[in-house]
Short mmCIF file of C-alpha atoms and ligand atoms in Angstrom, two decimals:
data_model
loop_
_atom_site.label_atom_id
_atom_site.label_comp_id
_atom_site.label_asym_id
_atom_site.label_seq_id
_atom_site.Cartn_x
_atom_site.Cartn_y
_atom_site.Cartn_z
CA ASN A 15 -66.22 -39.25 -37.89
CA GLY A 16 -63.47 -36.93 -36.69
CA LYS A 17 -65.99 -34.26 -35.87
CA ILE A 18 -66.57 -33.08 -32.34
CA LYS A 19 -69.13 -31.02 -30.49
CA ILE A 20 -68.00 -27.79 -28.87
CA ALA A 21 -70.15 -26.21 -26.15
CA ILE A 22 -69.59 -22.57 -25.28
CA ASP A 23 -71.48 -21.21 -22.27
CA GLY A 24 -71.18 -18.07 -20.23
CA PRO A 25 -72.87 -14.88 -19.08
CA ALA A 26 -74.46 -12.29 -21.36
CA ALA A 27 -72.33 -10.36 -23.84
CA ALA A 28 -69.15 -12.32 -23.10
CA GLY A 29 -68.44 -12.61 -26.84
CA LYS A 30 -69.64 -16.19 -27.12
CA SER A 31 -71.39 -15.84 -30.47
CA THR A 32 -68.57 -13.87 -32.12
CA ILE A 33 -66.08 -16.51 -31.06
CA ALA A 34 -68.34 -19.49 -31.75
CA LYS A 35 -69.03 -18.25 -35.29
CA ARG A 36 -65.31 -17.94 -36.08
CA ILE A 37 -64.42 -21.33 -34.64
CA ALA A 38 -67.22 -22.95 -36.63
CA GLU A 39 -66.02 -21.25 -39.79
CA LYS A 40 -62.42 -22.36 -39.28
CA LEU A 41 -63.37 -25.97 -38.55
CA GLY A 42 -66.10 -26.15 -41.19
CA TYR A 43 -68.66 -26.88 -38.47
CA THR A 44 -72.23 -25.73 -37.98
CA TYR A 45 -72.73 -22.81 -35.62
CA ILE A 46 -75.86 -22.96 -33.47
CA ASP A 47 -76.89 -19.86 -31.52
CA THR A 48 -79.32 -21.18 -28.91
CA GLY A 49 -79.91 -17.71 -27.43
CA ALA A 50 -81.42 -16.72 -30.79
CA MET A 51 -84.02 -19.46 -30.35
CA TYR A 52 -85.12 -18.14 -26.95
CA ARG A 53 -85.09 -14.62 -28.39
CA ALA A 54 -87.30 -15.78 -31.28
CA LEU A 55 -89.88 -17.10 -28.83
CA ALA A 56 -89.70 -13.94 -26.70
CA TYR A 57 -90.21 -11.86 -29.84
CA LYS A 58 -93.28 -13.82 -30.86
CA ALA A 59 -94.70 -13.74 -27.31
CA LEU A 60 -94.39 -9.96 -27.25
CA ARG A 61 -96.08 -9.68 -30.64
CA TYR A 62 -98.98 -11.85 -29.52
CA ASN A 63 -99.21 -10.16 -26.13
CA ILE A 64 -98.54 -13.34 -24.24
CA ASP A 65 -97.76 -13.00 -20.55
CA THR A 66 -94.12 -14.04 -20.08
CA THR A 67 -94.93 -15.53 -16.66
CA ASN A 68 -97.39 -17.98 -18.27
CA GLY A 69 -95.26 -21.04 -19.02
CA GLU A 70 -98.12 -23.10 -20.46
CA GLU A 71 -99.11 -20.41 -22.93
CA LEU A 72 -95.49 -19.97 -23.99
CA GLU A 73 -95.11 -23.70 -24.46
CA ARG A 74 -98.24 -23.78 -26.63
CA LEU A 75 -96.94 -20.83 -28.64
CA LEU A 76 -93.56 -22.49 -29.13
CA LYS A 77 -95.21 -25.69 -30.39
CA GLU A 78 -96.85 -23.76 -33.18
CA THR A 79 -93.79 -21.67 -34.01
CA ASP A 80 -91.35 -22.56 -36.73
CA ILE A 81 -87.84 -21.38 -35.81
CA ILE A 82 -85.10 -21.84 -38.39
CA LEU A 83 -81.44 -20.89 -37.94
CA SER A 84 -80.23 -20.34 -41.45
CA PRO A 85 -76.50 -19.96 -42.18
CA THR A 86 -75.43 -16.74 -43.94
CA SER A 87 -72.05 -15.40 -45.03
CA ASP A 88 -71.55 -13.54 -41.74
CA GLY A 89 -73.24 -15.85 -39.27
CA GLN A 90 -76.84 -16.90 -39.26
CA ALA A 91 -80.28 -15.54 -39.98
CA VAL A 92 -83.17 -16.30 -37.67
CA ILE A 93 -86.38 -17.14 -39.49
CA VAL A 94 -89.59 -17.28 -37.49
CA ASP A 95 -92.66 -18.60 -39.33
CA GLY A 96 -91.01 -17.73 -42.61
CA GLN A 97 -90.08 -14.18 -41.65
CA ASP A 98 -86.48 -13.01 -41.16
CA VAL A 99 -86.38 -11.51 -37.65
CA SER A 100 -82.59 -11.46 -37.21
CA GLU A 101 -82.65 -7.74 -36.37
CA GLU A 102 -85.87 -7.70 -34.35
CA ILE A 103 -84.75 -10.36 -31.88
CA ARG A 104 -81.83 -8.12 -30.81
CA SER A 105 -84.12 -5.25 -29.76
CA ALA A 106 -84.01 -3.85 -26.23
CA GLU A 107 -87.56 -5.06 -25.66
CA VAL A 108 -86.78 -8.66 -26.57
CA THR A 109 -83.54 -8.54 -24.56
CA ALA A 110 -85.43 -7.28 -21.50
CA ASN A 111 -87.97 -10.13 -21.70
CA VAL A 112 -86.03 -13.13 -22.93
CA SER A 113 -84.80 -14.39 -19.54
CA ALA A 114 -88.37 -14.48 -18.23
CA VAL A 115 -89.44 -16.53 -21.25
CA ALA A 116 -86.44 -18.88 -20.92
CA LEU A 117 -87.01 -19.89 -17.31
CA HIS A 118 -90.05 -22.13 -17.93
CA MET A 119 -89.49 -25.88 -17.83
CA GLY A 120 -91.84 -26.71 -20.73
CA VAL A 121 -90.20 -24.13 -22.93
CA ARG A 122 -86.71 -25.37 -22.09
CA GLN A 123 -87.57 -29.02 -22.74
CA LEU A 124 -88.83 -28.24 -26.24
CA MET A 125 -85.82 -26.03 -26.97
CA VAL A 126 -83.32 -28.61 -25.72
CA ASP A 127 -84.94 -31.34 -27.87
CA LYS A 128 -84.70 -29.12 -30.93
CA GLN A 129 -81.10 -28.15 -30.16
CA ARG A 130 -80.05 -31.79 -29.80
CA GLN A 131 -81.69 -32.62 -33.12
CA LEU A 132 -79.84 -29.78 -34.81
CA ALA A 133 -76.52 -31.06 -33.46
CA ASP A 134 -77.13 -34.74 -34.16
CA GLY A 135 -74.35 -36.42 -36.08
CA MET A 136 -72.56 -33.19 -36.95
CA GLY A 137 -69.56 -31.14 -36.00
CA VAL A 138 -71.08 -28.19 -34.15
CA VAL A 139 -70.17 -25.16 -32.12
CA MET A 140 -73.16 -24.37 -29.94
CA ASP A 141 -73.34 -21.38 -27.63
CA GLY A 142 -75.74 -20.61 -24.81
CA ARG A 143 -76.13 -20.98 -21.06
CA ASP A 144 -76.79 -24.69 -20.50
CA ILE A 145 -75.07 -26.37 -23.43
CA GLY A 146 -72.31 -28.10 -21.44
CA THR A 147 -74.58 -28.88 -18.48
CA ALA A 148 -77.84 -29.90 -20.18
CA VAL A 149 -78.02 -29.82 -23.98
CA LEU A 150 -74.78 -31.58 -24.93
CA PRO A 151 -73.43 -33.15 -21.72
CA ASN A 152 -71.14 -35.37 -23.83
CA ALA A 153 -69.59 -32.54 -25.83
CA GLU A 154 -65.88 -33.24 -26.40
CA LEU A 155 -64.95 -29.66 -25.59
CA LYS A 156 -66.73 -27.37 -23.13
CA ILE A 157 -65.74 -23.76 -22.63
CA PHE A 158 -67.14 -21.45 -19.98
CA MET A 159 -66.40 -17.98 -21.28
CA THR A 160 -66.47 -15.00 -18.96
CA ALA A 161 -65.29 -11.40 -18.80
CA SER A 162 -65.83 -8.67 -16.23
CA VAL A 163 -69.22 -6.99 -16.43
CA GLU A 164 -67.49 -3.66 -17.24
CA GLU A 165 -65.64 -5.22 -20.17
CA ARG A 166 -68.78 -6.94 -21.43
CA ALA A 167 -70.78 -3.71 -21.27
CA ILE A 168 -68.05 -1.82 -23.15
CA ARG A 169 -67.90 -4.48 -25.87
CA ARG A 170 -71.67 -4.47 -26.31
CA HIS A 171 -71.63 -0.66 -26.33
CA LEU A 172 -69.10 -0.59 -29.17
CA GLU A 173 -71.01 -3.28 -31.05
CA ASN A 174 -74.21 -1.24 -30.76
CA GLU A 175 -72.42 1.91 -31.92
CA LYS A 176 -71.25 0.08 -35.03
CA ARG A 177 -74.83 -0.91 -35.74
CA GLY A 178 -75.89 2.71 -35.28
CA ILE A 179 -77.68 2.16 -31.98
CA ALA A 180 -76.99 4.65 -29.19
CA THR A 181 -76.82 3.05 -25.75
CA ASP A 182 -75.93 4.26 -22.29
CA LEU A 183 -73.03 2.34 -20.77
CA GLU A 184 -74.35 2.33 -17.21
CA ARG A 185 -77.74 1.10 -18.38
CA LEU A 186 -76.12 -1.62 -20.43
CA LYS A 187 -74.16 -2.73 -17.38
CA ALA A 188 -77.34 -2.89 -15.31
CA GLU A 189 -79.21 -4.78 -18.04
CA ILE A 190 -76.42 -7.33 -18.44
CA SER A 191 -76.15 -7.88 -14.67
CA GLU A 192 -79.89 -8.34 -14.31
CA ARG A 193 -80.02 -10.89 -17.15
CA ASP A 194 -77.11 -12.81 -15.58
CA ARG A 195 -78.87 -12.77 -12.23
CA MET A 196 -82.09 -14.18 -13.70
CA ASP A 197 -80.24 -16.78 -15.80
CA SER A 198 -78.12 -17.90 -12.83
CA GLU A 199 -80.94 -18.02 -10.29
CA ARG A 200 -83.55 -19.87 -12.31
CA GLU A 201 -84.47 -23.36 -11.20
CA ILE A 202 -84.20 -25.26 -14.50
CA SER A 203 -80.68 -25.57 -15.91
CA PRO A 204 -79.33 -22.24 -14.69
CA LEU A 205 -76.27 -20.56 -16.12
CA MET A 206 -73.44 -22.56 -14.57
CA GLN A 207 -70.00 -23.83 -15.46
CA ALA A 208 -70.07 -27.58 -16.19
CA GLU A 209 -67.71 -29.60 -14.02
CA ASP A 210 -65.64 -30.58 -17.04
CA ALA A 211 -65.70 -27.16 -18.73
CA ILE A 212 -62.59 -25.07 -19.22
CA LEU A 213 -62.90 -21.58 -17.74
CA LEU A 214 -61.76 -18.87 -20.13
CA ASP A 215 -61.67 -15.31 -18.80
CA THR A 216 -61.50 -13.12 -21.89
CA THR A 217 -61.38 -9.73 -20.13
CA ALA A 218 -57.82 -9.04 -21.27
CA LEU A 219 -57.84 -11.12 -24.46
CA SER A 220 -58.49 -10.13 -28.06
CA ILE A 221 -60.96 -12.03 -30.25
CA GLU A 222 -58.03 -13.62 -32.14
CA GLU A 223 -56.41 -14.78 -28.91
CA VAL A 224 -59.61 -16.40 -27.71
CA VAL A 225 -60.25 -18.06 -31.09
CA ASP A 226 -56.68 -19.42 -31.20
CA ARG A 227 -56.89 -20.81 -27.70
CA ILE A 228 -60.15 -22.63 -28.35
CA ARG A 229 -58.90 -23.95 -31.69
CA GLU A 230 -55.84 -25.41 -30.00
CA LEU A 231 -58.06 -27.11 -27.45
CA ALA A 232 -60.37 -28.39 -30.19
CA GLU A 233 -57.53 -29.78 -32.31
CA LYS A 234 -56.31 -31.88 -29.39
CA ARG A 235 -59.72 -33.53 -29.32
CA LEU A 236 -60.25 -34.18 -33.02
O1 C5P B 301 -77.13 -15.65 -25.85
P1 C5P B 301 -78.17 -14.58 -25.73
O2 C5P B 301 -77.73 -13.42 -24.90
O3 C5P B 301 -78.74 -14.15 -27.04
O4 C5P B 301 -79.37 -15.29 -24.96
C1 C5P B 301 -80.55 -14.62 -24.64
C2 C5P B 301 -81.20 -15.25 -23.41
O5 C5P B 301 -81.71 -16.54 -23.75
C3 C5P B 301 -80.32 -15.48 -22.20
O6 C5P B 301 -80.18 -14.32 -21.40
C4 C5P B 301 -81.06 -16.60 -21.49
O7 C5P B 301 -82.14 -16.10 -20.72
C5 C5P B 301 -81.65 -17.40 -22.63
N1 C5P B 301 -80.85 -18.58 -22.97
C6 C5P B 301 -81.00 -19.71 -22.21
N2 C5P B 301 -80.34 -20.86 -22.54
C7 C5P B 301 -79.52 -20.89 -23.60
C8 C5P B 301 -79.32 -19.72 -24.38
C9 C5P B 301 -79.99 -18.57 -24.03
O8 C5P B 301 -81.73 -19.71 -21.22
N3 C5P B 301 -78.91 -22.03 -23.92
#
């Protein structure tokens, strides 16, 4: 149907969602933020005091949780059980717990099923950690987006400042590195570049440069 699937994976705070959103907009595709889905579950687990090491409990919780990614003018809103939690899922507490929630096999299987359903038959730009390797192994275009941890921490710092949140740069760096470590070392579909993914180091690139490069790659595959 002339529509392709674009998978964008990479470490934390590499700019994946900013870029994915813009590409989706330009191509008229659906943007799917899979990290938001894991964050939504982590948020609910924290609210219900569920032990993040208890995979079975988390799986049960996920089965009775309604997660909707709803497109808005500037990206997407995350609706959990009818409540807009777009802001809440970005909190430091959720960020600190999400990798522990995301490592469980049962949780990942349910999430991957849902993500495939969302992408079925559509042009999509999906970002995450395991999209090219596990969720959409047949995606026509796979990007593995990286940047130095210093650059990623600075970008997140500036983003937080804009949102009126004060953060310490060194702490951000430590938090980002720890999340990458957990995501890379987990047993089930760890953060990894797919064999057929194109590596894009964005450390010295602007948002526009990254968007243009991916658009060029996408157009060759349409
Ligand atoms: O992309 P974002 O930083 O919001 O993702 C939050 C966390 O969700 C990641 O650090 C990772 O633990 C988990 N995640 C995942 N697989 C994905 C997307 C996110 O395990 N496809």
